[in-house]
Amino acid sequence: MSRKYNFSAGPAMLPLEVLEQAKAELVDWNDSGTSVMEMSHRGKDYMSIAAEAEANLRDVMNIPDNYKVLFLQGGASSQFSAIPMNLLRGKDTADYINTGAWSKKAIAEANKFCDVNVVASGEDSNFMSIPDTASWDLNSEAAYVHYTPNETIAGVEFHDIPDVGDVPLVADMSSTILSRPIDVSKFALIYAGAQKNIGPAGLTIVIVRDDLIGDCIEGTPAMMDYAIQSKADSMYNTPPTYSWYLAGLVFKWLKGKGGLEGMAAINKRKSDKLYAAIDNSDFYKNPIDLGCRSWMNIPFTLGNSDLDGDFLEQAAEKGLVTLKGHRSVGGMRASIYNAMPEEGVDALISFMAEFEKKYG
Ligand SMILES: *Cc1c(COP(=O)(O)O)cnc(C)c1O
């Protein structure tokens, strides 16, 4: 078997140990005689799998007891609408920070439900930097403030949690959740699609403070109503059972890696060395402001874009795949989530040096 180093932004790599465990118990989980995929979500076996996954997530993220954890479907994108539906709670305006492509999508969806006040935008810098939080024009009457801690496409990340006073803070953590410790109590709601740093696609995690649950707007579909989902322990209908199980294996794997402190040290080392390789060369460039470079998604361009095709082809020959940048940015993008081994980043850096020597 030869596993490739897959730099895809999502669905992304999963830890090999997790895949091996899933394989070992694929057809017969824990002598139950059935696959997890074939279990009733209301049966004792599956209920134990689901509960253990939640307990381990609460443990690794240190989630306070007054927060509910929901295991939903529909991706982060369906939360773009579920959030205004659930959190407006009688108000008609919400604050949004626009730091790039995913912020814009969240804003477009929220616009269907309320007055969106864009309090800060990185548009002037072509989204290569984050507007200084001191300049944000926050509205103390807003129902909530929404931001995107890591913009997956451009590779722009907040390295601190913005202070928004008493207004509930909502974060789309799809591409940064579990990459480092965070203080959950600073947030009203955290959400993330699973396919980047949690597990397989099909699962969406919502962590929401319990006093904000209930009182959603009229017409909210039951599937999107946090009160209904929370009351049903995320089993209002059949949940994405296998993705939930696999996410549970990832949470356990994280504990073995020293939890989020351990992961953060590895992630910082991985991203530091890749940025250093880019910055120390005359051939590769990353345009993002030094203060907000992402740990997880690192776009870079070559000195001559005519060489992009050769770069991708020769990288693939070395087992370094899915490095093509997003169509809106061009060039390359290396997504180096938790499951990307440090050796994968080292292999990419060596290949980049070799390629530069040949063509630079
Ligand atoms: C990938 C991504 C999304 C979209 O996630 P889906 O689960 O595909 O809906 C939203 N926000 C961010 C920051 C992302 O990286």
Tab-separated table of C-alpha atoms and ligand atoms in Angstrom:
chain	number	residue	atom	x	y	z
A	1	MET	CA	0.000	0.000	0.000
A	2	SER	CA	1.241	3.439	-0.767
A	3	ARG	CA	-0.690	6.286	0.807
A	4	LYS	CA	-0.368	9.661	-0.837
A	5	TYR	CA	0.067	12.954	0.905
A	6	ASN	CA	-3.221	14.572	0.009
A	7	PHE	CA	-3.208	18.361	0.342
A	8	SER	CA	-6.900	18.732	-0.508
A	9	ALA	CA	-8.837	21.513	1.225
A	10	GLY	CA	-11.718	19.099	1.793
A	11	PRO	CA	-12.675	16.341	1.944
A	12	ALA	CA	-9.211	16.036	3.391
A	13	MET	CA	-6.907	13.360	4.745
A	14	LEU	CA	-7.950	11.321	7.757
A	15	PRO	CA	-5.424	9.878	10.214
A	16	LEU	CA	-4.163	6.519	8.990
A	17	GLU	CA	-4.606	4.988	12.456
A	18	VAL	CA	-8.284	5.967	12.343
A	19	LEU	CA	-8.795	4.468	8.899
A	20	GLU	CA	-7.073	1.262	10.006
A	21	GLN	CA	-9.304	0.975	13.041
A	22	ALA	CA	-12.417	1.627	10.968
A	23	LYS	CA	-11.248	-1.036	8.521
A	24	ALA	CA	-10.618	-3.564	11.273
A	25	GLU	CA	-14.141	-3.134	12.631
A	26	LEU	CA	-15.899	-2.393	9.347
A	27	VAL	CA	-17.902	-5.591	8.980
A	28	ASP	CA	-18.233	-6.539	12.636
A	29	TRP	CA	-18.113	-3.817	15.255
A	30	ASN	CA	-17.061	-5.006	18.714
A	31	ASP	CA	-18.452	-8.538	18.187
A	32	SER	CA	-21.889	-7.102	17.538
A	33	GLY	CA	-22.072	-9.038	14.254
A	34	THR	CA	-22.966	-5.866	12.361
A	35	SER	CA	-21.227	-2.942	10.767
A	36	VAL	CA	-21.728	0.473	12.373
A	37	MET	CA	-23.355	1.430	9.052
A	38	GLU	CA	-26.038	-1.195	9.564
A	39	MET	CA	-26.928	-0.334	13.156
A	40	SER	CA	-30.128	1.279	14.291
A	41	HIS	CA	-29.305	4.736	15.517
A	42	ARG	CA	-31.642	4.043	18.429
A	43	GLY	CA	-30.022	0.761	19.420
A	44	LYS	CA	-27.817	0.338	22.459
A	45	ASP	CA	-24.596	-0.171	20.459
A	46	TYR	CA	-24.966	2.917	18.337
A	47	MET	CA	-26.145	5.038	21.267
A	48	SER	CA	-22.919	4.151	23.069
A	49	ILE	CA	-20.829	5.076	20.010
A	50	ALA	CA	-22.629	8.420	19.676
A	51	ALA	CA	-22.366	9.246	23.370
A	52	GLU	CA	-18.686	8.357	23.518
A	53	ALA	CA	-17.934	10.539	20.491
A	54	GLU	CA	-19.655	13.493	22.115
A	55	ALA	CA	-17.912	12.901	25.447
A	56	ASN	CA	-14.528	12.796	23.738
A	57	LEU	CA	-15.216	15.954	21.740
A	58	ARG	CA	-16.298	17.735	24.937
A	59	ASP	CA	-13.143	16.524	26.568
A	60	VAL	CA	-10.677	17.550	23.836
A	61	MET	CA	-12.298	20.952	23.298
A	62	ASN	CA	-13.044	21.488	26.978
A	63	ILE	CA	-16.667	22.379	26.171
A	64	PRO	CA	-18.518	23.801	29.195
A	65	ASP	CA	-21.659	22.001	30.416
A	66	ASN	CA	-23.944	24.850	29.401
A	67	TYR	CA	-23.232	24.181	25.724
A	68	LYS	CA	-25.079	21.640	23.570
A	69	VAL	CA	-23.215	19.723	20.919
A	70	LEU	CA	-25.318	18.864	17.871
A	71	PHE	CA	-24.333	16.310	15.222
A	72	LEU	CA	-26.230	17.500	12.149
A	73	GLN	CA	-26.329	17.206	8.377
A	74	GLY	CA	-26.356	19.727	5.563
A	75	GLY	CA	-22.781	20.973	5.874
A	76	ALA	CA	-21.565	24.285	7.207
A	77	SER	CA	-23.518	25.844	4.341
A	78	SER	CA	-26.894	24.962	5.828
A	79	GLN	CA	-25.800	26.632	9.068
A	80	PHE	CA	-25.458	29.862	7.061
A	81	SER	CA	-29.279	29.892	7.137
A	82	ALA	CA	-29.903	28.007	10.392
A	83	ILE	CA	-27.935	30.616	12.351
A	84	PRO	CA	-30.144	33.620	11.533
A	85	MET	CA	-33.265	31.450	11.845
A	86	ASN	CA	-32.295	30.416	15.378
A	87	LEU	CA	-30.338	33.344	16.733
A	88	LEU	CA	-32.253	36.440	15.585
A	89	ARG	CA	-34.718	35.889	18.442
A	90	GLY	CA	-36.883	38.907	17.831
A	91	LYS	CA	-34.107	41.138	16.493
A	92	ASP	CA	-33.809	42.093	12.846
A	93	THR	CA	-30.141	42.797	12.375
A	94	ALA	CA	-26.867	40.907	12.732
A	95	ASP	CA	-23.222	41.942	12.375
A	96	TYR	CA	-20.948	40.083	9.948
A	97	ILE	CA	-17.213	40.350	9.315
A	98	ASN	CA	-16.306	39.851	5.674
A	99	THR	CA	-12.873	38.264	5.368
A	100	GLY	CA	-13.366	36.394	2.105
A	101	ALA	CA	-15.225	33.763	0.139
A	102	TRP	CA	-16.857	31.860	3.002
A	103	SER	CA	-17.824	35.023	4.884
A	104	LYS	CA	-19.516	36.252	1.718
A	105	LYS	CA	-21.563	33.090	1.411
A	106	ALA	CA	-22.661	33.349	5.038
A	107	ILE	CA	-23.601	37.003	4.480
A	108	ALA	CA	-25.591	36.252	1.322
A	109	GLU	CA	-27.648	33.650	3.157
A	110	ALA	CA	-28.221	35.792	6.272
A	111	ASN	CA	-29.444	38.589	4.005
A	112	LYS	CA	-32.531	36.490	3.312
A	113	PHE	CA	-33.530	36.670	6.974
A	114	CYS	CA	-32.328	39.971	8.368
A	115	ASP	CA	-30.522	43.215	7.878
A	116	VAL	CA	-26.867	42.300	7.590
A	117	ASN	CA	-24.487	44.923	8.842
A	118	VAL	CA	-21.018	44.263	7.448
A	119	VAL	CA	-18.942	45.805	10.223
A	120	ALA	CA	-15.569	45.201	8.632
A	121	SER	CA	-14.348	43.937	5.299
A	122	GLY	CA	-10.992	42.806	3.987
A	123	GLU	CA	-12.067	43.672	0.469
A	124	ASP	CA	-9.740	46.698	0.211
A	125	SER	CA	-6.723	44.454	0.673
A	126	ASN	CA	-8.216	41.894	-1.721
A	127	PHE	CA	-8.784	39.776	1.421
A	128	MET	CA	-5.068	39.387	2.102
A	129	SER	CA	-5.410	40.896	5.559
A	130	ILE	CA	-7.972	41.211	8.338
A	131	PRO	CA	-9.203	44.693	9.239
A	132	ASP	CA	-7.928	45.746	12.664
A	133	THR	CA	-10.584	44.827	15.225
A	134	ALA	CA	-10.326	48.334	16.719
A	135	SER	CA	-11.841	49.695	13.489
A	136	TRP	CA	-14.897	47.421	13.533
A	137	ASP	CA	-18.141	49.295	13.615
A	138	LEU	CA	-20.027	46.886	15.919
A	139	ASN	CA	-23.691	47.382	16.743
A	140	SER	CA	-24.438	46.639	20.389
A	141	GLU	CA	-28.068	45.889	19.382
A	142	ALA	CA	-27.114	43.197	16.851
A	143	ALA	CA	-28.577	39.729	17.420
A	144	TYR	CA	-25.081	38.279	17.016
A	145	VAL	CA	-21.679	38.829	15.380
A	146	HIS	CA	-20.601	36.264	12.790
A	147	TYR	CA	-17.056	35.720	11.582
A	148	THR	CA	-14.938	33.130	9.793
A	149	PRO	CA	-11.848	32.365	11.909
A	150	ASN	CA	-10.115	30.699	8.971
A	151	GLU	CA	-10.833	31.515	5.338
A	152	THR	CA	-10.043	28.215	3.658
A	153	ILE	CA	-9.661	29.556	0.119
A	154	ALA	CA	-7.338	32.530	0.591
A	155	GLY	CA	-5.617	31.156	3.701
A	156	VAL	CA	-6.398	34.010	6.101
A	157	GLU	CA	-6.781	33.216	9.788
A	158	PHE	CA	-7.597	35.104	12.975
A	159	HIS	CA	-5.007	34.268	15.604
A	160	ASP	CA	-7.072	35.825	18.392
A	161	ILE	CA	-10.728	35.727	19.272
A	162	PRO	CA	-12.233	39.166	18.609
A	163	ASP	CA	-13.788	40.927	21.574
A	164	VAL	CA	-17.368	41.826	20.668
A	165	GLY	CA	-18.651	42.734	24.114
A	166	ASP	CA	-21.928	41.156	25.199
A	167	VAL	CA	-23.222	40.399	21.713
A	168	PRO	CA	-23.220	36.627	20.990
A	169	LEU	CA	-20.210	35.646	18.909
A	170	VAL	CA	-20.723	33.043	16.156
A	171	ALA	CA	-17.841	31.352	14.341
A	172	ASP	CA	-17.626	29.220	11.202
A	173	MET	CA	-14.720	27.009	12.282
A	174	SER	CA	-15.015	24.537	9.405
A	175	SER	CA	-11.326	24.626	8.543
A	176	THR	CA	-9.719	25.417	11.886
A	177	ILE	CA	-11.694	23.544	14.562
A	178	LEU	CA	-9.494	21.144	16.581
A	179	SER	CA	-6.277	22.649	15.199
A	180	ARG	CA	-5.462	24.348	18.527
A	181	PRO	CA	-7.079	24.911	21.922
A	182	ILE	CA	-9.790	27.572	21.999
A	183	ASP	CA	-11.836	29.034	24.832
A	184	VAL	CA	-15.330	27.824	23.892
A	185	SER	CA	-16.899	30.044	26.568
A	186	LYS	CA	-16.040	33.120	24.456
A	187	PHE	CA	-18.481	31.936	21.785
A	188	ALA	CA	-22.249	31.739	21.566
A	189	LEU	CA	-22.054	29.248	18.728
A	190	ILE	CA	-19.331	27.379	16.855
A	191	TYR	CA	-20.077	25.343	13.747
A	192	ALA	CA	-18.045	23.277	11.319
A	193	GLY	CA	-18.516	20.925	8.410
A	194	ALA	CA	-16.649	17.720	9.249
A	195	GLN	CA	-14.707	17.045	6.068
A	196	LYS	CA	-11.688	19.221	6.881
A	197	ASN	CA	-10.557	18.556	10.406
A	198	ILE	CA	-13.165	16.279	11.976
A	199	GLY	CA	-14.079	13.295	9.830
A	200	PRO	CA	-15.919	12.330	6.660
A	201	ALA	CA	-18.305	14.673	4.830
A	202	GLY	CA	-21.959	14.450	5.758
A	203	LEU	CA	-21.614	15.538	9.362
A	204	THR	CA	-21.842	19.096	10.666
A	205	ILE	CA	-21.051	19.950	14.244
A	206	VAL	CA	-22.786	22.801	16.062
A	207	ILE	CA	-21.718	23.792	19.569
A	208	VAL	CA	-24.264	26.226	20.970
A	209	ARG	CA	-24.771	27.874	24.360
A	210	ASP	CA	-27.985	26.494	25.778
A	211	ASP	CA	-29.639	29.810	26.682
A	212	LEU	CA	-29.675	30.650	22.941
A	213	ILE	CA	-31.675	27.586	21.981
A	214	GLY	CA	-35.386	28.050	21.242
A	215	ASP	CA	-37.526	30.812	19.818
A	216	CYS	CA	-36.450	30.405	16.208
A	217	ILE	CA	-38.239	32.359	13.501
A	218	GLU	CA	-41.588	31.221	12.224
A	219	GLY	CA	-41.317	28.768	9.390
A	220	THR	CA	-37.955	27.323	10.460
A	221	PRO	CA	-37.770	23.744	9.175
A	222	ALA	CA	-37.708	21.197	12.015
A	223	MET	CA	-34.347	19.892	10.778
A	224	MET	CA	-32.829	23.334	11.294
A	225	ASP	CA	-34.434	24.096	14.636
A	226	TYR	CA	-31.778	23.788	17.343
A	227	ALA	CA	-34.440	23.272	20.020
A	228	ILE	CA	-35.885	20.260	18.206
A	229	GLN	CA	-32.465	18.807	17.372
A	230	SER	CA	-31.179	19.392	20.866
A	231	LYS	CA	-34.227	17.826	22.521
A	232	ALA	CA	-33.822	14.782	20.259
A	233	ASP	CA	-30.059	14.507	20.971
A	234	SER	CA	-29.443	15.135	17.233
A	235	MET	CA	-31.671	12.175	16.383
A	236	TYR	CA	-34.819	13.945	15.230
A	237	ASN	CA	-34.296	11.872	12.102
A	238	THR	CA	-31.595	9.368	11.145
A	239	PRO	CA	-28.283	11.132	11.762
A	240	PRO	CA	-25.180	10.547	9.597
A	241	THR	CA	-24.312	7.539	11.729
A	242	TYR	CA	-21.094	6.387	10.102
A	243	SER	CA	-19.585	9.888	9.875
A	244	TRP	CA	-20.460	10.453	13.527
A	245	TYR	CA	-18.757	7.177	14.492
A	246	LEU	CA	-15.669	8.008	12.457
A	247	ALA	CA	-15.477	11.493	13.945
A	248	GLY	CA	-15.529	9.758	17.323
A	249	LEU	CA	-12.438	7.765	16.322
A	250	VAL	CA	-10.738	11.022	15.326
A	251	PHE	CA	-11.545	12.608	18.710
A	252	LYS	CA	-9.999	9.609	20.434
A	253	TRP	CA	-6.961	9.828	18.147
A	254	LEU	CA	-6.558	13.487	19.135
A	255	LYS	CA	-6.425	12.531	22.794
A	256	GLY	CA	-3.546	10.191	21.971
A	257	LYS	CA	-1.743	13.090	20.271
A	258	GLY	CA	-1.724	15.173	23.421
A	259	GLY	CA	-5.091	16.769	22.731
A	260	LEU	CA	-5.354	20.178	21.145
A	261	GLU	CA	-2.231	21.482	22.886
A	262	GLY	CA	-0.263	18.689	21.293
A	263	MET	CA	-1.927	19.238	17.931
A	264	ALA	CA	-1.294	22.987	18.061
A	265	ALA	CA	2.434	22.469	18.585
A	266	ILE	CA	2.600	20.149	15.572
A	267	ASN	CA	0.430	22.428	13.428
A	268	LYS	CA	2.506	25.486	14.266
A	269	ARG	CA	5.699	23.632	13.408
A	270	LYS	CA	4.250	22.346	10.125
A	271	SER	CA	2.990	25.737	8.984
A	272	ASP	CA	6.089	27.627	10.184
A	273	LYS	CA	8.382	25.465	8.109
A	274	LEU	CA	6.243	25.656	4.995
A	275	TYR	CA	5.978	29.458	5.226
A	276	ALA	CA	9.730	29.653	5.853
A	277	ALA	CA	10.387	27.582	2.732
A	278	ILE	CA	8.168	29.921	0.716
A	279	ASP	CA	9.577	33.137	2.193
A	280	ASN	CA	13.195	32.027	1.892
A	281	SER	CA	12.881	31.305	-1.799
A	282	ASP	CA	12.875	33.772	-4.672
A	283	PHE	CA	10.531	31.542	-6.587
A	284	TYR	CA	7.506	30.901	-4.322
A	285	LYS	CA	5.234	33.533	-2.830
A	286	ASN	CA	2.443	33.685	-0.283
A	287	PRO	CA	0.702	37.068	-0.405
A	288	ILE	CA	-1.083	36.996	2.960
A	289	ASP	CA	-0.315	39.529	5.693
A	290	LEU	CA	2.158	38.031	8.189
A	291	GLY	CA	-0.211	38.558	11.110
A	292	CYS	CA	-3.034	36.469	9.677
A	293	ARG	CA	-1.499	33.599	7.772
A	294	SER	CA	-3.443	30.391	8.139
A	295	TRP	CA	-2.016	27.350	9.894
A	296	MET	CA	-4.243	25.092	7.862
A	297	ASN	CA	-4.456	26.364	4.275
A	298	ILE	CA	-1.339	27.759	2.660
A	299	PRO	CA	-1.704	29.090	-0.872
A	300	PHE	CA	1.423	29.927	-2.842
A	301	THR	CA	2.295	30.930	-6.368
A	302	LEU	CA	5.277	30.040	-8.526
A	303	GLY	CA	7.550	32.667	-10.048
A	304	ASN	CA	6.228	31.658	-13.449
A	305	SER	CA	2.638	30.438	-13.640
A	306	ASP	CA	3.386	28.671	-16.938
A	307	LEU	CA	5.134	26.095	-14.769
A	308	ASP	CA	2.017	25.317	-12.686
A	309	GLY	CA	1.152	22.248	-14.731
A	310	ASP	CA	4.689	20.835	-14.481
A	311	PHE	CA	4.752	21.490	-10.759
A	312	LEU	CA	1.499	19.626	-10.189
A	313	GLU	CA	2.507	16.741	-12.422
A	314	GLN	CA	5.924	16.247	-10.863
A	315	ALA	CA	4.548	16.657	-7.338
A	316	ALA	CA	1.976	13.952	-8.061
A	317	GLU	CA	4.774	11.624	-9.199
A	318	LYS	CA	6.199	12.008	-5.691
A	319	GLY	CA	2.840	11.208	-4.106
A	320	LEU	CA	2.053	14.846	-3.285
A	321	VAL	CA	-1.464	15.368	-4.601
A	322	THR	CA	-4.316	17.904	-4.807
A	323	LEU	CA	-2.051	20.923	-4.607
A	324	LYS	CA	-3.875	22.934	-7.252
A	325	GLY	CA	-5.041	26.265	-5.847
A	326	HIS	CA	-8.679	27.292	-5.753
A	327	ARG	CA	-9.809	28.586	-9.151
A	328	SER	CA	-10.436	32.055	-7.679
A	329	VAL	CA	-6.837	32.364	-6.409
A	330	GLY	CA	-4.800	30.274	-8.841
A	331	GLY	CA	-1.363	28.849	-8.117
A	332	MET	CA	-1.109	26.180	-5.439
A	333	ARG	CA	-2.688	25.552	-2.064
A	334	ALA	CA	-1.378	23.145	0.518
A	335	SER	CA	-4.031	22.282	3.081
A	336	ILE	CA	-2.245	20.800	6.058
A	337	TYR	CA	-4.923	19.857	8.556
A	338	ASN	CA	-4.335	17.734	11.670
A	339	ALA	CA	-4.213	14.479	9.708
A	340	MET	CA	-1.421	15.634	7.365
A	341	PRO	CA	1.702	14.060	8.858
A	342	GLU	CA	4.694	16.297	9.403
A	343	GLU	CA	6.592	14.038	6.975
A	344	GLY	CA	4.102	15.088	4.282
A	345	VAL	CA	5.006	18.734	4.789
A	346	ASP	CA	8.713	17.846	4.788
A	347	ALA	CA	8.262	15.946	1.525
A	348	LEU	CA	6.495	18.922	-0.038
A	349	ILE	CA	9.244	21.314	1.074
A	350	SER	CA	11.969	19.060	-0.405
A	351	PHE	CA	10.078	18.747	-3.635
A	352	MET	CA	9.601	22.536	-3.838
A	353	ALA	CA	13.329	23.106	-3.376
A	354	GLU	CA	14.153	20.540	-6.037
A	355	PHE	CA	11.675	22.062	-8.471
A	356	GLU	CA	13.019	25.560	-7.866
A	357	LYS	CA	16.570	24.397	-8.493
A	358	LYS	CA	15.502	22.918	-11.810
A	359	TYR	CA	13.319	25.767	-13.055
A	360	GLY	CA	13.804	28.778	-10.775
B	1	LIG	C1	-15.646	24.138	3.478
B	1	LIG	C2	-16.184	25.324	4.185
B	1	LIG	C3	-17.550	25.615	4.214
B	1	LIG	C4	-18.570	24.800	3.482
B	1	LIG	O1	-18.741	23.589	4.088
B	1	LIG	P1	-19.853	22.529	3.611
B	1	LIG	O2	-19.815	21.547	4.724
B	1	LIG	O3	-19.402	21.995	2.291
B	1	LIG	O4	-21.146	23.250	3.509
B	1	LIG	C5	-17.958	26.717	4.932
B	1	LIG	N1	-17.090	27.492	5.591
B	1	LIG	C6	-15.761	27.245	5.581
B	1	LIG	C7	-14.841	28.153	6.321
B	1	LIG	C8	-15.265	26.158	4.874
B	1	LIG	O5	-13.953	25.908	4.867
